[in-house]
Amino acid sequence: MDAQSPVIRRYGTAASQEAAALIRAGGIVAVPTETVYGLAADACDSAAVARIYAAKGRPAFNPLIVHVRDLAAAERIAVFDDDARALAARFWPGPLTLVLPLREGAGIARLVTAGLPTIAIRVPAHRAMQDLLTQSGAPLAAPSANASNGISPTRAEHVAASLGAAVPLILDDGATAAGVESTIVAGRTILRPGPVTAEMLEEVLPVAAGTTAQVSAPGQMATHYAPRKPLRLGALVREGDEWLIGFGAVAGDDTLSADGDVVEAAARLFDALHRGDASDRTTIAVAGVPHVGVGVAINDRLRRAAHR
């Protein structure tokens, strides 16, 4: 294996034990979740969390999501109100992150919260992340396992290509199911759209989309999820030597969904952007995706990816 290549282990008992040992020793590990691959470290270990920021080149004012096994573990770290408990009961384990007041004495490293009085927390559904939480015995801070502002990874090979030897071990459990990062909710405000859509949230309590001037949760920076090449949105046809990523009736070099299925498009989004970025074309174009359901999350990621 190349000296600059990380170790990739197929998910299983031995690989999970190896990853947990690294976490307990203060290291970092790339692990799949149901959304994207995350770069995990013990959220209570300041030095370990610093290794995440160093590996990603992530600005220290950008907080991290903490992953825990279950609601009881979450309540030991964050202060829940009735709204938060209702959302947790409906959507956990799953791709919903809640921004809640940090419980006094929770032991979470200040670098995780970027010094804020709140914490972003979720209970993941993916078997590999759940195993790592169980075997490491620690809450895990885990942003996406890619260089800061780059395309998020939905496969182990995306992690290896983006971070190289900066991550010592990658647990490989194939492509992620959702393909975009978790929905983030603070109170009754959606800070980042994701697989848990506004319509799904509305079945539990009234919510509204919102933004804040301050970065109070992951995924709020104007430029994010970006390929190296310029990106054009809403394309109907290829222009020049563009790599065209189609959707529905718009065909191209690749497609998010030939059937116009926004859920399939979300699962394929970052993988398609990775292929376009690796192509021999100088620019990338993406067809329009309906702004409904998880299409809202797709368009959020594309807008940030194209912002320069």
mmCIF file of N, CA, C and O in Angstrom, residues 57-131:
data_model
loop_
_atom_site.group_PDB
_atom_site.id
_atom_site.type_symbol
_atom_site.label_atom_id
_atom_site.label_comp_id
_atom_site.label_asym_id
_atom_site.label_seq_id
_atom_site.Cartn_x
_atom_site.Cartn_y
_atom_site.Cartn_z
ATOM 1 N N GLY A 57 -8.689 20.484 7.739
ATOM 2 C CA GLY A 57 -8.422 21.894 7.473
ATOM 3 C C GLY A 57 -9.658 22.728 7.749
ATOM 4 O O GLY A 57 -9.945 23.703 7.064
ATOM 5 N N ARG A 58 -10.395 22.355 8.793
ATOM 6 C CA ARG A 58 -11.685 22.972 9.113
ATOM 7 C C ARG A 58 -11.486 24.170 10.022
ATOM 8 O O ARG A 58 -10.731 24.096 10.989
ATOM 9 N N PRO A 59 -12.178 25.291 9.771
ATOM 10 C CA PRO A 59 -12.054 26.445 10.664
ATOM 11 C C PRO A 59 -12.626 26.137 12.036
ATOM 12 O O PRO A 59 -13.667 25.478 12.166
ATOM 13 N N ALA A 60 -11.968 26.620 13.080
ATOM 14 C CA ALA A 60 -12.333 26.277 14.454
ATOM 15 C C ALA A 60 -13.653 26.901 14.899
ATOM 16 O O ALA A 60 -14.208 26.500 15.923
ATOM 17 N N PHE A 61 -14.184 27.887 14.140
ATOM 18 C CA PHE A 61 -15.462 28.478 14.522
ATOM 19 C C PHE A 61 -16.639 27.656 14.011
ATOM 20 O O PHE A 61 -17.801 27.989 14.266
ATOM 21 N N ASN A 62 -16.370 26.576 13.264
ATOM 22 C CA ASN A 62 -17.421 25.752 12.679
ATOM 23 C C ASN A 62 -17.649 24.533 13.584
ATOM 24 O O ASN A 62 -16.808 23.639 13.635
ATOM 25 N N PRO A 63 -18.763 24.477 14.331
ATOM 26 C CA PRO A 63 -18.955 23.394 15.305
ATOM 27 C C PRO A 63 -19.175 22.034 14.647
ATOM 28 O O PRO A 63 -19.413 21.940 13.441
ATOM 29 N N LEU A 64 -19.099 20.987 15.470
ATOM 30 C CA LEU A 64 -19.225 19.613 15.011
ATOM 31 C C LEU A 64 -20.489 18.981 15.568
ATOM 32 O O LEU A 64 -20.979 19.363 16.629
ATOM 33 N N ILE A 65 -21.006 17.973 14.868
ATOM 34 C CA ILE A 65 -22.130 17.182 15.364
ATOM 35 C C ILE A 65 -21.576 16.066 16.245
ATOM 36 O O ILE A 65 -20.591 15.411 15.895
ATOM 37 N N VAL A 66 -22.225 15.854 17.380
ATOM 38 C CA VAL A 66 -21.871 14.751 18.266
ATOM 39 C C VAL A 66 -22.883 13.626 18.076
ATOM 40 O O VAL A 66 -24.094 13.851 18.102
ATOM 41 N N HIS A 67 -22.372 12.407 17.877
ATOM 42 C CA HIS A 67 -23.204 11.224 17.684
ATOM 43 C C HIS A 67 -23.202 10.388 18.957
ATOM 44 O O HIS A 67 -22.137 10.167 19.547
ATOM 45 N N VAL A 68 -24.380 9.943 19.365
ATOM 46 C CA VAL A 68 -24.520 9.121 20.568
ATOM 47 C C VAL A 68 -25.408 7.922 20.271
ATOM 48 O O VAL A 68 -26.118 7.893 19.253
ATOM 49 N N ARG A 69 -25.402 6.943 21.179
ATOM 50 C CA ARG A 69 -26.098 5.677 20.932
ATOM 51 C C ARG A 69 -27.612 5.816 20.955
ATOM 52 O O ARG A 69 -28.316 5.194 20.161
ATOM 53 N N ASP A 70 -28.128 6.622 21.892
ATOM 54 C CA ASP A 70 -29.576 6.657 22.086
ATOM 55 C C ASP A 70 -29.982 7.952 22.785
ATOM 56 O O ASP A 70 -29.133 8.788 23.123
ATOM 57 N N LEU A 71 -31.282 8.104 23.001
ATOM 58 C CA LEU A 71 -31.799 9.328 23.612
ATOM 59 C C LEU A 71 -31.252 9.521 25.019
ATOM 60 O O LEU A 71 -30.939 10.644 25.420
ATOM 61 N N ALA A 72 -31.134 8.438 25.777
ATOM 62 C CA ALA A 72 -30.616 8.567 27.145
ATOM 63 C C ALA A 72 -29.214 9.150 27.140
ATOM 64 O O ALA A 72 -28.888 10.021 27.963
ATOM 65 N N ALA A 73 -28.374 8.703 26.221
ATOM 66 C CA ALA A 73 -27.015 9.249 26.109
ATOM 67 C C ALA A 73 -27.056 10.712 25.697
ATOM 68 O O ALA A 73 -26.265 11.535 26.179
ATOM 69 N N ALA A 74 -27.986 11.055 24.807
ATOM 70 C CA ALA A 74 -28.114 12.442 24.368
ATOM 71 C C ALA A 74 -28.529 13.345 25.529
ATOM 72 O O ALA A 74 -28.046 14.471 25.665
ATOM 73 N N GLU A 75 -29.420 12.852 26.384
ATOM 74 C CA GLU A 75 -29.904 13.675 27.498
ATOM 75 C C GLU A 75 -28.843 13.884 28.562
ATOM 76 O O GLU A 75 -28.945 14.816 29.368
ATOM 77 N N ARG A 76 -27.804 13.076 28.558
ATOM 78 C CA ARG A 76 -26.693 13.311 29.487
ATOM 79 C C ARG A 76 -25.794 14.453 29.009
ATOM 80 O O ARG A 76 -24.990 14.981 29.776
ATOM 81 N N ILE A 77 -25.944 14.818 27.744
ATOM 82 C CA ILE A 77 -25.083 15.842 27.145
ATOM 83 C C ILE A 77 -25.840 17.140 26.870
ATOM 84 O O ILE A 77 -25.286 18.237 27.009
ATOM 85 N N ALA A 78 -27.105 17.031 26.458
ATOM 86 C CA ALA A 78 -27.895 18.194 26.057
ATOM 87 C C ALA A 78 -29.162 18.301 26.887
ATOM 88 O O ALA A 78 -29.653 17.314 27.430
ATOM 89 N N VAL A 79 -29.701 19.520 26.966
ATOM 90 C CA VAL A 79 -30.941 19.780 27.697
ATOM 91 C C VAL A 79 -32.097 19.750 26.696
ATOM 92 O O VAL A 79 -32.153 20.572 25.774
ATOM 93 N N PHE A 80 -33.010 18.820 26.877
ATOM 94 C CA PHE A 80 -34.140 18.630 25.967
ATOM 95 C C PHE A 80 -35.391 19.313 26.504
ATOM 96 O O PHE A 80 -35.664 19.270 27.710
ATOM 97 N N ASP A 81 -36.164 19.915 25.599
ATOM 98 C CA ASP A 81 -37.505 20.372 25.945
ATOM 99 C C ASP A 81 -38.510 19.430 25.280
ATOM 100 O O ASP A 81 -38.130 18.436 24.655
ATOM 101 N N ASP A 82 -39.799 19.732 25.406
ATOM 102 C CA ASP A 82 -40.826 18.837 24.867
ATOM 103 C C ASP A 82 -40.743 18.717 23.349
ATOM 104 O O ASP A 82 -40.940 17.630 22.792
ATOM 105 N N ASP A 83 -40.450 19.830 22.671
ATOM 106 C CA ASP A 83 -40.330 19.790 21.204
ATOM 107 C C ASP A 83 -39.203 18.846 20.786
ATOM 108 O O ASP A 83 -39.367 18.025 19.873
ATOM 109 N N ALA A 84 -38.054 18.986 21.433
ATOM 110 C CA ALA A 84 -36.902 18.159 21.072
ATOM 111 C C ALA A 84 -37.190 16.683 21.330
ATOM 112 O O ALA A 84 -36.825 15.819 20.520
ATOM 113 N N ARG A 85 -37.869 16.391 22.454
ATOM 114 C CA ARG A 85 -38.191 14.989 22.747
ATOM 115 C C ARG A 85 -39.161 14.423 21.720
ATOM 116 O O ARG A 85 -39.067 13.256 21.336
ATOM 117 N N ALA A 86 -40.099 15.241 21.281
ATOM 118 C CA ALA A 86 -41.058 14.780 20.267
ATOM 119 C C ALA A 86 -40.348 14.458 18.957
ATOM 120 O O ALA A 86 -40.635 13.428 18.313
ATOM 121 N N LEU A 87 -39.418 15.308 18.548
ATOM 122 C CA LEU A 87 -38.672 15.058 17.314
ATOM 123 C C LEU A 87 -37.776 13.831 17.457
ATOM 124 O O LEU A 87 -37.679 13.011 16.540
ATOM 125 N N ALA A 88 -37.125 13.705 18.602
ATOM 126 C CA ALA A 88 -36.256 12.549 18.834
ATOM 127 C C ALA A 88 -37.059 11.257 18.813
ATOM 128 O O ALA A 88 -36.622 10.245 18.251
ATOM 129 N N ALA A 89 -38.243 11.275 19.427
ATOM 130 C CA ALA A 89 -39.073 10.080 19.472
ATOM 131 C C ALA A 89 -39.495 9.649 18.072
ATOM 132 O O ALA A 89 -39.606 8.448 17.790
ATOM 133 N N ARG A 90 -39.707 10.606 17.195
ATOM 134 C CA ARG A 90 -40.175 10.283 15.835
ATOM 135 C C ARG A 90 -39.031 9.935 14.898
ATOM 136 O O ARG A 90 -39.167 9.031 14.059
ATOM 137 N N PHE A 91 -37.878 10.607 15.005
ATOM 138 C CA PHE A 91 -36.864 10.493 13.953
ATOM 139 C C PHE A 91 -35.550 9.854 14.387
ATOM 140 O O PHE A 91 -34.654 9.681 13.556
ATOM 141 N N TRP A 92 -35.372 9.535 15.645
ATOM 142 C CA TRP A 92 -34.143 8.865 16.090
ATOM 143 C C TRP A 92 -34.395 7.397 16.316
ATOM 144 O O TRP A 92 -35.441 7.028 16.837
ATOM 145 N N PRO A 93 -33.437 6.527 15.994
ATOM 146 C CA PRO A 93 -32.201 6.856 15.269
ATOM 147 C C PRO A 93 -32.492 7.219 13.821
ATOM 148 O O PRO A 93 -33.384 6.654 13.200
ATOM 149 N N GLY A 94 -31.721 8.169 13.308
ATOM 150 C CA GLY A 94 -31.927 8.615 11.935
ATOM 151 C C GLY A 94 -31.230 9.921 11.648
ATOM 152 O O GLY A 94 -30.527 10.478 12.494
ATOM 153 N N PRO A 95 -31.433 10.449 10.433
ATOM 154 C CA PRO A 95 -30.663 11.591 9.944
ATOM 155 C C PRO A 95 -31.202 12.952 10.368
ATOM 156 O O PRO A 95 -31.395 13.841 9.551
ATOM 157 N N LEU A 96 -31.482 13.120 11.660
ATOM 158 C CA LEU A 96 -31.912 14.402 12.208
ATOM 159 C C LEU A 96 -30.964 14.819 13.318
ATOM 160 O O LEU A 96 -30.727 14.063 14.260
ATOM 161 N N THR A 97 -30.423 16.036 13.199
ATOM 162 C CA THR A 97 -29.567 16.620 14.238
ATOM 163 C C THR A 97 -30.330 17.724 14.943
ATOM 164 O O THR A 97 -30.958 18.571 14.299
ATOM 165 N N LEU A 98 -30.279 17.716 16.274
ATOM 166 C CA LEU A 98 -30.923 18.740 17.079
ATOM 167 C C LEU A 98 -29.866 19.644 17.706
ATOM 168 O O LEU A 98 -28.866 19.149 18.242
ATOM 169 N N VAL A 99 -30.077 20.948 17.641
ATOM 170 C CA VAL A 99 -29.205 21.919 18.307
ATOM 171 C C VAL A 99 -29.884 22.309 19.609
ATOM 172 O O VAL A 99 -30.973 22.899 19.608
ATOM 173 N N LEU A 100 -29.242 21.958 20.723
ATOM 174 C CA LEU A 100 -29.843 22.104 22.048
ATOM 175 C C LEU A 100 -28.848 22.726 23.022
ATOM 176 O O LEU A 100 -27.642 22.704 22.773
ATOM 177 N N PRO A 101 -29.338 23.258 24.145
ATOM 178 C CA PRO A 101 -28.408 23.777 25.151
ATOM 179 C C PRO A 101 -27.487 22.668 25.670
ATOM 180 O O PRO A 101 -27.937 21.539 25.925
ATOM 181 N N LEU A 102 -26.213 22.985 25.790
ATOM 182 C CA LEU A 102 -25.234 22.034 26.318
ATOM 183 C C LEU A 102 -25.434 21.900 27.820
ATOM 184 O O LEU A 102 -25.490 22.894 28.538
ATOM 185 N N ARG A 103 -25.541 20.651 28.273
ATOM 186 C CA ARG A 103 -25.737 20.417 29.700
ATOM 187 C C ARG A 103 -24.449 20.730 30.465
ATOM 188 O O ARG A 103 -23.358 20.344 30.035
ATOM 189 N N GLU A 104 -24.574 21.425 31.581
ATOM 190 C CA GLU A 104 -23.413 21.764 32.401
ATOM 191 C C GLU A 104 -22.746 20.482 32.897
ATOM 192 O O GLU A 104 -23.408 19.543 33.348
ATOM 193 N N GLY A 105 -21.429 20.430 32.780
ATOM 194 C CA GLY A 105 -20.682 19.274 33.234
ATOM 195 C C GLY A 105 -20.753 18.078 32.302
ATOM 196 O O GLY A 105 -20.393 16.963 32.705
ATOM 197 N N ALA A 106 -21.173 18.290 31.056
ATOM 198 C CA ALA A 106 -21.311 17.171 30.121
ATOM 199 C C ALA A 106 -19.969 16.580 29.718
ATOM 200 O O ALA A 106 -19.905 15.441 29.256
ATOM 201 N N GLY A 107 -18.891 17.368 29.851
ATOM 202 C CA GLY A 107 -17.561 16.854 29.540
ATOM 203 C C GLY A 107 -17.175 16.928 28.081
ATOM 204 O O GLY A 107 -16.139 16.384 27.681
ATOM 205 N N ILE A 108 -17.982 17.603 27.270
ATOM 206 C CA ILE A 108 -17.684 17.732 25.839
ATOM 207 C C ILE A 108 -16.593 18.777 25.638
ATOM 208 O O ILE A 108 -16.638 19.863 26.231
ATOM 209 N N ALA A 109 -15.610 18.463 24.809
ATOM 210 C CA ALA A 109 -14.525 19.402 24.522
ATOM 211 C C ALA A 109 -15.088 20.690 23.916
ATOM 212 O O ALA A 109 -15.968 20.645 23.046
ATOM 213 N N ARG A 110 -14.573 21.826 24.376
ATOM 214 C CA ARG A 110 -15.089 23.118 23.888
ATOM 215 C C ARG A 110 -14.887 23.284 22.390
ATOM 216 O O ARG A 110 -15.660 23.978 21.719
ATOM 217 N N LEU A 111 -13.884 22.652 21.840
ATOM 218 C CA LEU A 111 -13.632 22.752 20.401
ATOM 219 C C LEU A 111 -14.793 22.174 19.596
ATOM 220 O O LEU A 111 -15.070 22.619 18.482
ATOM 221 N N VAL A 112 -15.495 21.191 20.156
ATOM 222 C CA VAL A 112 -16.636 20.570 19.474
ATOM 223 C C VAL A 112 -17.738 21.590 19.231
ATOM 224 O O VAL A 112 -18.346 21.633 18.155
ATOM 225 N N THR A 113 -18.010 22.411 20.234
ATOM 226 C CA THR A 113 -19.111 23.374 20.135
ATOM 227 C C THR A 113 -18.649 24.744 19.646
ATOM 228 O O THR A 113 -19.464 25.666 19.548
ATOM 229 N N ALA A 114 -17.360 24.869 19.319
ATOM 230 C CA ALA A 114 -16.778 26.159 18.919
ATOM 231 C C ALA A 114 -17.049 27.228 19.972
ATOM 232 O O ALA A 114 -17.234 28.403 19.655
ATOM 233 N N GLY A 115 -17.105 26.794 21.248
ATOM 234 C CA GLY A 115 -17.310 27.724 22.344
ATOM 235 C C GLY A 115 -18.741 28.188 22.533
ATOM 236 O O GLY A 115 -19.021 29.021 23.403
ATOM 237 N N LEU A 116 -19.688 27.646 21.748
ATOM 238 C CA LEU A 116 -21.087 28.043 21.856
ATOM 239 C C LEU A 116 -21.747 27.351 23.054
ATOM 240 O O LEU A 116 -21.294 26.294 23.499
ATOM 241 N N PRO A 117 -22.846 27.909 23.567
ATOM 242 C CA PRO A 117 -23.548 27.276 24.686
ATOM 243 C C PRO A 117 -24.479 26.148 24.256
ATOM 244 O O PRO A 117 -25.191 25.575 25.069
ATOM 245 N N THR A 118 -24.496 25.861 22.963
ATOM 246 C CA THR A 118 -25.354 24.817 22.410
ATOM 247 C C THR A 118 -24.510 23.691 21.823
ATOM 248 O O THR A 118 -23.317 23.867 21.561
ATOM 249 N N ILE A 119 -25.162 22.553 21.605
ATOM 250 C CA ILE A 119 -24.489 21.413 20.996
ATOM 251 C C ILE A 119 -25.396 20.819 19.928
ATOM 252 O O ILE A 119 -26.618 20.758 20.090
ATOM 253 N N ALA A 120 -24.805 20.409 18.804
ATOM 254 C CA ALA A 120 -25.523 19.706 17.738
ATOM 255 C C ALA A 120 -25.357 18.213 17.988
ATOM 256 O O ALA A 120 -24.235 17.720 18.082
ATOM 257 N N ILE A 121 -26.479 17.496 18.097
ATOM 258 C CA ILE A 121 -26.409 16.100 18.533
ATOM 259 C C ILE A 121 -27.408 15.250 17.759
ATOM 260 O O ILE A 121 -28.490 15.720 17.395
ATOM 261 N N ARG A 122 -27.026 13.992 17.486
ATOM 262 C CA ARG A 122 -27.974 13.079 16.859
ATOM 263 C C ARG A 122 -27.657 11.634 17.214
ATOM 264 O O ARG A 122 -26.541 11.306 17.644
ATOM 265 N N VAL A 123 -28.661 10.772 17.017
ATOM 266 C CA VAL A 123 -28.521 9.332 17.189
ATOM 267 C C VAL A 123 -28.557 8.707 15.793
ATOM 268 O O VAL A 123 -29.601 8.719 15.146
ATOM 269 N N PRO A 124 -27.429 8.200 15.304
ATOM 270 C CA PRO A 124 -27.388 7.645 13.948
ATOM 271 C C PRO A 124 -28.011 6.256 13.878
ATOM 272 O O PRO A 124 -28.055 5.525 14.878
ATOM 273 N N ALA A 125 -28.454 5.889 12.684
ATOM 274 C CA ALA A 125 -29.070 4.575 12.488
ATOM 275 C C ALA A 125 -28.102 3.554 11.909
ATOM 276 O O ALA A 125 -28.358 2.357 11.995
ATOM 277 N N HIS A 126 -27.003 4.005 11.318
ATOM 278 C CA HIS A 126 -26.114 3.093 10.592
ATOM 279 C C HIS A 126 -25.424 2.110 11.534
ATOM 280 O O HIS A 126 -24.923 2.481 12.599
ATOM 281 N N ARG A 127 -25.346 0.853 11.095
ATOM 282 C CA ARG A 127 -24.794 -0.196 11.958
ATOM 283 C C ARG A 127 -23.331 0.036 12.304
ATOM 284 O O ARG A 127 -22.889 -0.244 13.424
ATOM 285 N N ALA A 128 -22.537 0.552 11.353
ATOM 286 C CA ALA A 128 -21.109 0.750 11.617
ATOM 287 C C ALA A 128 -20.883 1.829 12.663
ATOM 288 O O ALA A 128 -20.058 1.671 13.576
ATOM 289 N N MET A 129 -21.610 2.934 12.554
ATOM 290 C CA MET A 129 -21.461 4.001 13.541
ATOM 291 C C MET A 129 -22.005 3.568 14.896
ATOM 292 O O MET A 129 -21.405 3.867 15.945
ATOM 293 N N GLN A 130 -23.117 2.838 14.908
ATOM 294 C CA GLN A 130 -23.645 2.342 16.180
ATOM 295 C C GLN A 130 -22.657 1.382 16.850
ATOM 296 O O GLN A 130 -22.446 1.438 18.059
ATOM 297 N N ASP A 131 -22.037 0.521 16.063
ATOM 298 C CA ASP A 131 -21.029 -0.393 16.628
ATOM 299 C C ASP A 131 -19.847 0.379 17.212
ATOM 300 O O ASP A 131 -19.343 0.046 18.287
#
